[in-house]
Amino acid sequence: MFKLCHSKAGKKLTRAEQKELRPAQILDAAFTEFVKNGYAATRVEDIAKHVGVTKGTIYVYFETKEILFEATIRHASTSFADIIKNTNTQEGSPAERLVSLLVALYAHLRSDSENREVLKLIISEGQKFPDIVARHEEHVFKPLMDRVTELVREGAAIGELKDDYLAFPELIISPLMTLAVLRIIFDEQLEMDMDAYLNAHLDLLMNGLMAKKAV
């Protein structure tokens, strides 16, 4: 159960401070319950118990369970736009920047288990909530596809990369997404040399994507 009355320093929080923290605490608890039980089997009263509040308090902040679920997905998701912004993809050739982006994405996959759980929820519950899937695609996934397309287009313009993949930027990150899904299915049972997998992905990709140099 969350402790709502004290800060990390042990100082008792005011009622106003507790109220300000409450939505994030509810969303954290909801994420735990939704991941553990799925949408249908998750009860709002269990989320409330996890936080240490009444069921009615949950509905003060989130009118329905579906609204709470959507807010939970947004709260737990890291937009690929944030990864792009924090990755050094402004230096080097387009091919070098594309490699830097992929390396950053693999590092993110390794370290951020929460986003793997978000993907798990999207896969398992997406058919019931197509609007949530559509918004997730727009705000989380699309920025990555736009950046990949931009880099390939830049590379093609200077003769460094082929433009064959401009219509299918998903192919460029498909090994990464495959690995993410495998980790969801098999969890800790999946034994994988991540460095070797990354190197194999880059080798396969760049051998197919690099423009052939004239002899």
PDB file of C-alpha atoms in Angstrom:
ATOM      1  CA  MET A   1       0.000   0.000   0.000  1.00  0.00           C
ATOM      2  CA  PHE A   2       1.270   3.449  -0.827  1.00  0.00           C
ATOM      3  CA  LYS A   3       2.118   5.831   1.981  1.00  0.00           C
ATOM      4  CA  LEU A   4       0.374   9.035   1.134  1.00  0.00           C
ATOM      5  CA  CYS A   5       1.104  11.143   4.171  1.00  0.00           C
ATOM      6  CA  HIS A   6       4.848  11.583   4.045  1.00  0.00           C
ATOM      7  CA  SER A   7       7.397  12.798   1.551  1.00  0.00           C
ATOM      8  CA  LYS A   8      10.611  10.919   0.806  1.00  0.00           C
ATOM      9  CA  ALA A   9      12.292  13.003   3.507  1.00  0.00           C
ATOM     10  CA  GLY A  10       9.712  11.843   6.055  1.00  0.00           C
ATOM     11  CA  LYS A  11       7.980  15.221   6.264  1.00  0.00           C
ATOM     12  CA  LYS A  12       4.221  14.986   6.622  1.00  0.00           C
ATOM     13  CA  LEU A  13       2.466  16.216   3.498  1.00  0.00           C
ATOM     14  CA  THR A  14      -0.311  18.754   3.604  1.00  0.00           C
ATOM     15  CA  ARG A  15      -3.761  17.818   2.312  1.00  0.00           C
ATOM     16  CA  ALA A  16      -3.130  19.976  -0.758  1.00  0.00           C
ATOM     17  CA  GLU A  17       0.157  18.156  -1.451  1.00  0.00           C
ATOM     18  CA  GLN A  18      -1.527  14.768  -1.015  1.00  0.00           C
ATOM     19  CA  LYS A  19      -4.289  15.797  -3.425  1.00  0.00           C
ATOM     20  CA  GLU A  20      -1.722  16.884  -5.990  1.00  0.00           C
ATOM     21  CA  LEU A  21       0.060  13.523  -5.783  1.00  0.00           C
ATOM     22  CA  ARG A  22      -3.109  11.425  -5.818  1.00  0.00           C
ATOM     23  CA  PRO A  23      -3.677  11.075  -9.606  1.00  0.00           C
ATOM     24  CA  ALA A  24      -0.143   9.746 -10.193  1.00  0.00           C
ATOM     25  CA  GLN A  25      -0.489   7.355  -7.248  1.00  0.00           C
ATOM     26  CA  ILE A  26      -3.773   6.063  -8.615  1.00  0.00           C
ATOM     27  CA  LEU A  27      -2.271   5.594 -12.086  1.00  0.00           C
ATOM     28  CA  ASP A  28       0.759   3.754 -10.701  1.00  0.00           C
ATOM     29  CA  ALA A  29      -1.516   1.413  -8.752  1.00  0.00           C
ATOM     30  CA  ALA A  30      -3.822   0.952 -11.738  1.00  0.00           C
ATOM     31  CA  PHE A  31      -0.865   0.049 -13.946  1.00  0.00           C
ATOM     32  CA  THR A  32       0.199  -2.642 -11.479  1.00  0.00           C
ATOM     33  CA  GLU A  33      -3.300  -4.119 -11.364  1.00  0.00           C
ATOM     34  CA  PHE A  34      -3.974  -3.938 -15.107  1.00  0.00           C
ATOM     35  CA  VAL A  35      -0.652  -5.616 -15.926  1.00  0.00           C
ATOM     36  CA  LYS A  36      -1.238  -8.335 -13.334  1.00  0.00           C
ATOM     37  CA  ASN A  37      -4.896  -9.077 -14.060  1.00  0.00           C
ATOM     38  CA  GLY A  38      -5.808  -7.576 -17.424  1.00  0.00           C
ATOM     39  CA  TYR A  39      -8.561  -5.039 -17.963  1.00  0.00           C
ATOM     40  CA  ALA A  40     -11.629  -7.225 -17.390  1.00  0.00           C
ATOM     41  CA  ALA A  41     -10.402  -8.846 -14.178  1.00  0.00           C
ATOM     42  CA  THR A  42      -9.084  -5.642 -12.603  1.00  0.00           C
ATOM     43  CA  ARG A  43     -11.431  -4.193  -9.989  1.00  0.00           C
ATOM     44  CA  VAL A  44     -11.443  -0.498  -9.159  1.00  0.00           C
ATOM     45  CA  GLU A  45     -11.774  -1.380  -5.469  1.00  0.00           C
ATOM     46  CA  ASP A  46      -8.496  -3.284  -5.660  1.00  0.00           C
ATOM     47  CA  ILE A  47      -6.795  -0.236  -7.159  1.00  0.00           C
ATOM     48  CA  ALA A  48      -8.262   1.900  -4.379  1.00  0.00           C
ATOM     49  CA  LYS A  49      -7.033  -0.564  -1.749  1.00  0.00           C
ATOM     50  CA  HIS A  50      -3.579  -0.508  -3.308  1.00  0.00           C
ATOM     51  CA  VAL A  51      -3.472   3.275  -2.952  1.00  0.00           C
ATOM     52  CA  GLY A  52      -5.146   3.379   0.448  1.00  0.00           C
ATOM     53  CA  VAL A  53      -8.246   5.338  -0.577  1.00  0.00           C
ATOM     54  CA  THR A  54     -11.912   4.573  -1.140  1.00  0.00           C
ATOM     55  CA  LYS A  55     -13.356   3.393  -4.444  1.00  0.00           C
ATOM     56  CA  GLY A  56     -15.251   6.661  -4.646  1.00  0.00           C
ATOM     57  CA  THR A  57     -11.985   8.601  -4.540  1.00  0.00           C
ATOM     58  CA  ILE A  58     -10.832   6.869  -7.716  1.00  0.00           C
ATOM     59  CA  TYR A  59     -13.969   8.044  -9.518  1.00  0.00           C
ATOM     60  CA  VAL A  60     -13.378  11.617  -8.380  1.00  0.00           C
ATOM     61  CA  TYR A  61     -10.296  11.671 -10.612  1.00  0.00           C
ATOM     62  CA  PHE A  62     -11.325   9.154 -13.300  1.00  0.00           C
ATOM     63  CA  GLU A  63     -15.030   8.917 -14.116  1.00  0.00           C
ATOM     64  CA  THR A  64     -14.990   5.360 -15.491  1.00  0.00           C
ATOM     65  CA  LYS A  65     -12.742   2.337 -15.491  1.00  0.00           C
ATOM     66  CA  GLU A  66     -12.164   2.780 -19.242  1.00  0.00           C
ATOM     67  CA  ILE A  67     -11.047   6.403 -18.745  1.00  0.00           C
ATOM     68  CA  LEU A  68      -8.732   5.191 -15.991  1.00  0.00           C
ATOM     69  CA  PHE A  69      -7.307   2.497 -18.281  1.00  0.00           C
ATOM     70  CA  GLU A  70      -6.597   4.975 -21.068  1.00  0.00           C
ATOM     71  CA  ALA A  71      -4.985   7.421 -18.629  1.00  0.00           C
ATOM     72  CA  THR A  72      -2.872   4.582 -17.252  1.00  0.00           C
ATOM     73  CA  ILE A  73      -1.544   3.713 -20.715  1.00  0.00           C
ATOM     74  CA  ARG A  74      -0.619   7.357 -21.338  1.00  0.00           C
ATOM     75  CA  HIS A  75       0.958   7.691 -17.895  1.00  0.00           C
ATOM     76  CA  ALA A  76       3.154   4.610 -18.291  1.00  0.00           C
ATOM     77  CA  SER A  77       4.183   5.144 -21.909  1.00  0.00           C
ATOM     78  CA  THR A  78       7.411   6.741 -23.026  1.00  0.00           C
ATOM     79  CA  SER A  79       7.006   8.356 -26.403  1.00  0.00           C
ATOM     80  CA  PHE A  80       9.661   7.419 -28.902  1.00  0.00           C
ATOM     81  CA  ALA A  81       9.797  11.163 -29.530  1.00  0.00           C
ATOM     82  CA  ASP A  82      11.405  11.518 -26.095  1.00  0.00           C
ATOM     83  CA  ILE A  83      14.021   8.905 -26.952  1.00  0.00           C
ATOM     84  CA  ILE A  84      14.745  10.630 -30.257  1.00  0.00           C
ATOM     85  CA  LYS A  85      15.087  13.991 -28.523  1.00  0.00           C
ATOM     86  CA  ASN A  86      17.541  12.575 -25.992  1.00  0.00           C
ATOM     87  CA  THR A  87      19.601  10.666 -28.562  1.00  0.00           C
ATOM     88  CA  ASN A  88      22.529  12.127 -30.441  1.00  0.00           C
ATOM     89  CA  THR A  89      21.032  11.791 -33.909  1.00  0.00           C
ATOM     90  CA  GLN A  90      22.193  15.184 -35.132  1.00  0.00           C
ATOM     91  CA  GLU A  91      25.845  14.320 -35.774  1.00  0.00           C
ATOM     92  CA  GLY A  92      27.356  12.123 -38.467  1.00  0.00           C
ATOM     93  CA  SER A  93      25.957  10.877 -41.738  1.00  0.00           C
ATOM     94  CA  PRO A  94      22.309   9.755 -42.020  1.00  0.00           C
ATOM     95  CA  ALA A  95      23.430   6.119 -41.764  1.00  0.00           C
ATOM     96  CA  GLU A  96      25.456   6.856 -38.623  1.00  0.00           C
ATOM     97  CA  ARG A  97      22.547   8.719 -37.072  1.00  0.00           C
ATOM     98  CA  LEU A  98      20.205   5.844 -37.893  1.00  0.00           C
ATOM     99  CA  VAL A  99      22.574   3.430 -36.156  1.00  0.00           C
ATOM    100  CA  SER A 100      22.749   5.745 -33.122  1.00  0.00           C
ATOM    101  CA  LEU A 101      18.969   5.789 -32.947  1.00  0.00           C
ATOM    102  CA  LEU A 102      18.715   1.996 -33.066  1.00  0.00           C
ATOM    103  CA  VAL A 103      21.385   1.613 -30.377  1.00  0.00           C
ATOM    104  CA  ALA A 104      19.388   3.999 -28.166  1.00  0.00           C
ATOM    105  CA  LEU A 105      16.185   2.046 -28.774  1.00  0.00           C
ATOM    106  CA  TYR A 106      17.839  -1.222 -27.769  1.00  0.00           C
ATOM    107  CA  ALA A 107      19.196   0.415 -24.618  1.00  0.00           C
ATOM    108  CA  HIS A 108      15.682   1.611 -23.840  1.00  0.00           C
ATOM    109  CA  LEU A 109      14.271  -1.887 -24.376  1.00  0.00           C
ATOM    110  CA  ARG A 110      16.807  -3.312 -21.947  1.00  0.00           C
ATOM    111  CA  SER A 111      16.245  -0.793 -19.180  1.00  0.00           C
ATOM    112  CA  ASP A 112      12.552   0.099 -19.341  1.00  0.00           C
ATOM    113  CA  SER A 113      10.425  -2.889 -18.348  1.00  0.00           C
ATOM    114  CA  GLU A 114       7.425  -0.597 -17.863  1.00  0.00           C
ATOM    115  CA  ASN A 115       7.108   0.125 -21.563  1.00  0.00           C
ATOM    116  CA  ARG A 116       7.278  -3.592 -22.308  1.00  0.00           C
ATOM    117  CA  GLU A 117       4.305  -4.013 -20.011  1.00  0.00           C
ATOM    118  CA  VAL A 118       2.497  -1.191 -21.831  1.00  0.00           C
ATOM    119  CA  LEU A 119       3.079  -3.016 -25.114  1.00  0.00           C
ATOM    120  CA  LYS A 120       1.738  -6.175 -23.488  1.00  0.00           C
ATOM    121  CA  LEU A 121      -1.454  -4.331 -22.513  1.00  0.00           C
ATOM    122  CA  ILE A 122      -1.803  -2.823 -25.983  1.00  0.00           C
ATOM    123  CA  ILE A 123      -1.500  -6.274 -27.575  1.00  0.00           C
ATOM    124  CA  SER A 124      -3.849  -8.038 -25.155  1.00  0.00           C
ATOM    125  CA  GLU A 125      -6.501  -5.328 -24.804  1.00  0.00           C
ATOM    126  CA  GLY A 126      -6.204  -3.473 -28.106  1.00  0.00           C
ATOM    127  CA  GLN A 127      -9.119  -5.203 -29.794  1.00  0.00           C
ATOM    128  CA  LYS A 128     -11.457  -3.937 -27.060  1.00  0.00           C
ATOM    129  CA  PHE A 129     -10.036  -0.390 -27.163  1.00  0.00           C
ATOM    130  CA  PRO A 130      -9.219   0.561 -30.776  1.00  0.00           C
ATOM    131  CA  ASP A 131      -9.262   4.275 -29.933  1.00  0.00           C
ATOM    132  CA  ILE A 132      -6.571   3.765 -27.301  1.00  0.00           C
ATOM    133  CA  VAL A 133      -4.453   1.835 -29.805  1.00  0.00           C
ATOM    134  CA  ALA A 134      -4.906   4.591 -32.388  1.00  0.00           C
ATOM    135  CA  ARG A 135      -3.853   7.313 -29.944  1.00  0.00           C
ATOM    136  CA  HIS A 136      -0.895   5.223 -28.784  1.00  0.00           C
ATOM    137  CA  GLU A 137       0.220   4.811 -32.384  1.00  0.00           C
ATOM    138  CA  GLU A 138      -0.141   8.536 -33.058  1.00  0.00           C
ATOM    139  CA  HIS A 139       1.680   9.824 -30.002  1.00  0.00           C
ATOM    140  CA  VAL A 140       4.152   7.040 -29.196  1.00  0.00           C
ATOM    141  CA  PHE A 141       4.997   5.062 -32.328  1.00  0.00           C
ATOM    142  CA  LYS A 142       4.518   7.512 -35.213  1.00  0.00           C
ATOM    143  CA  PRO A 143       7.318   9.908 -34.115  1.00  0.00           C
ATOM    144  CA  LEU A 144       9.777   7.024 -34.454  1.00  0.00           C
ATOM    145  CA  MET A 145       8.558   6.071 -37.920  1.00  0.00           C
ATOM    146  CA  ASP A 146       8.741   9.705 -39.000  1.00  0.00           C
ATOM    147  CA  ARG A 147      12.341   9.998 -37.773  1.00  0.00           C
ATOM    148  CA  VAL A 148      13.417   6.748 -39.451  1.00  0.00           C
ATOM    149  CA  THR A 149      11.824   7.884 -42.712  1.00  0.00           C
ATOM    150  CA  GLU A 150      13.519  11.269 -42.428  1.00  0.00           C
ATOM    151  CA  LEU A 151      16.962   9.710 -41.951  1.00  0.00           C
ATOM    152  CA  VAL A 152      16.533   7.280 -44.852  1.00  0.00           C
ATOM    153  CA  ARG A 153      15.311  10.101 -47.094  1.00  0.00           C
ATOM    154  CA  GLU A 154      18.348  12.219 -46.139  1.00  0.00           C
ATOM    155  CA  GLY A 155      20.662   9.304 -46.847  1.00  0.00           C
ATOM    156  CA  ALA A 156      19.039   8.591 -50.198  1.00  0.00           C
ATOM    157  CA  ALA A 157      19.342  12.255 -51.187  1.00  0.00           C
ATOM    158  CA  ILE A 158      23.139  12.110 -50.847  1.00  0.00           C
ATOM    159  CA  GLY A 159      23.493   8.626 -52.326  1.00  0.00           C
ATOM    160  CA  GLU A 160      24.428   6.950 -49.041  1.00  0.00           C
ATOM    161  CA  LEU A 161      21.251   4.895 -48.525  1.00  0.00           C
ATOM    162  CA  LYS A 162      18.704   3.253 -50.782  1.00  0.00           C
ATOM    163  CA  ASP A 163      15.235   4.719 -50.875  1.00  0.00           C
ATOM    164  CA  ASP A 164      13.608   1.280 -51.271  1.00  0.00           C
ATOM    165  CA  TYR A 165      12.445   1.253 -47.658  1.00  0.00           C
ATOM    166  CA  LEU A 166      10.815   4.681 -47.536  1.00  0.00           C
ATOM    167  CA  ALA A 167       7.373   3.109 -47.947  1.00  0.00           C
ATOM    168  CA  PHE A 168       8.056   0.551 -45.201  1.00  0.00           C
ATOM    169  CA  PRO A 169      10.044   2.161 -42.358  1.00  0.00           C
ATOM    170  CA  GLU A 170       8.638  -0.535 -40.041  1.00  0.00           C
ATOM    171  CA  LEU A 171      11.014  -3.025 -41.692  1.00  0.00           C
ATOM    172  CA  ILE A 172      13.962  -1.082 -40.315  1.00  0.00           C
ATOM    173  CA  ILE A 173      12.921  -1.612 -36.689  1.00  0.00           C
ATOM    174  CA  SER A 174      11.104  -4.946 -37.082  1.00  0.00           C
ATOM    175  CA  PRO A 175      13.868  -7.039 -35.420  1.00  0.00           C
ATOM    176  CA  LEU A 176      13.658  -4.739 -32.392  1.00  0.00           C
ATOM    177  CA  MET A 177       9.871  -5.097 -32.202  1.00  0.00           C
ATOM    178  CA  THR A 178      10.183  -8.868 -32.622  1.00  0.00           C
ATOM    179  CA  LEU A 179      12.545  -8.982 -29.669  1.00  0.00           C
ATOM    180  CA  ALA A 180      10.167  -6.855 -27.584  1.00  0.00           C
ATOM    181  CA  VAL A 181       7.295  -9.253 -28.283  1.00  0.00           C
ATOM    182  CA  LEU A 182       9.460 -12.307 -27.540  1.00  0.00           C
ATOM    183  CA  ARG A 183      10.421 -10.792 -24.190  1.00  0.00           C
ATOM    184  CA  ILE A 184       6.752 -10.257 -23.413  1.00  0.00           C
ATOM    185  CA  ILE A 185       5.893 -13.871 -24.264  1.00  0.00           C
ATOM    186  CA  PHE A 186       8.824 -15.591 -22.582  1.00  0.00           C
ATOM    187  CA  ASP A 187       9.848 -12.984 -19.993  1.00  0.00           C
ATOM    188  CA  GLU A 188      12.960 -14.064 -18.075  1.00  0.00           C
ATOM    189  CA  GLN A 189      12.987 -17.489 -19.762  1.00  0.00           C
ATOM    190  CA  LEU A 190      14.279 -15.894 -22.947  1.00  0.00           C
ATOM    191  CA  GLU A 191      18.045 -16.221 -23.019  1.00  0.00           C
ATOM    192  CA  MET A 192      19.387 -13.711 -25.500  1.00  0.00           C
ATOM    193  CA  ASP A 193      22.753 -12.091 -26.067  1.00  0.00           C
ATOM    194  CA  MET A 194      21.402  -8.587 -26.593  1.00  0.00           C
ATOM    195  CA  ASP A 195      24.695  -7.184 -27.889  1.00  0.00           C
ATOM    196  CA  ALA A 196      25.026  -9.952 -30.466  1.00  0.00           C
ATOM    197  CA  TYR A 197      21.382  -9.530 -31.473  1.00  0.00           C
ATOM    198  CA  LEU A 198      21.849  -5.779 -31.908  1.00  0.00           C
ATOM    199  CA  ASN A 199      24.991  -6.272 -33.986  1.00  0.00           C
ATOM    200  CA  ALA A 200      23.214  -8.844 -36.166  1.00  0.00           C
ATOM    201  CA  HIS A 201      20.313  -6.422 -36.678  1.00  0.00           C
ATOM    202  CA  LEU A 202      22.652  -3.603 -37.667  1.00  0.00           C
ATOM    203  CA  ASP A 203      24.650  -5.858 -39.995  1.00  0.00           C
ATOM    204  CA  LEU A 204      21.517  -7.172 -41.692  1.00  0.00           C
ATOM    205  CA  LEU A 205      19.989  -3.712 -41.964  1.00  0.00           C
ATOM    206  CA  MET A 206      22.974  -1.747 -43.200  1.00  0.00           C
ATOM    207  CA  ASN A 207      24.015  -4.398 -45.740  1.00  0.00           C
ATOM    208  CA  GLY A 208      20.539  -4.141 -47.201  1.00  0.00           C
ATOM    209  CA  LEU A 209      20.113  -0.382 -46.828  1.00  0.00           C
ATOM    210  CA  MET A 210      23.461   1.017 -47.887  1.00  0.00           C
ATOM    211  CA  ALA A 211      23.639   2.148 -51.487  1.00  0.00           C
ATOM    212  CA  LYS A 212      26.038   0.138 -53.641  1.00  0.00           C
ATOM    213  CA  LYS A 213      29.133   2.130 -54.470  1.00  0.00           C
ATOM    214  CA  ALA A 214      30.077   2.338 -58.119  1.00  0.00           C
ATOM    215  CA  VAL A 215      33.346   0.589 -58.907  1.00  0.00           C
TER     216      VAL A 215
END
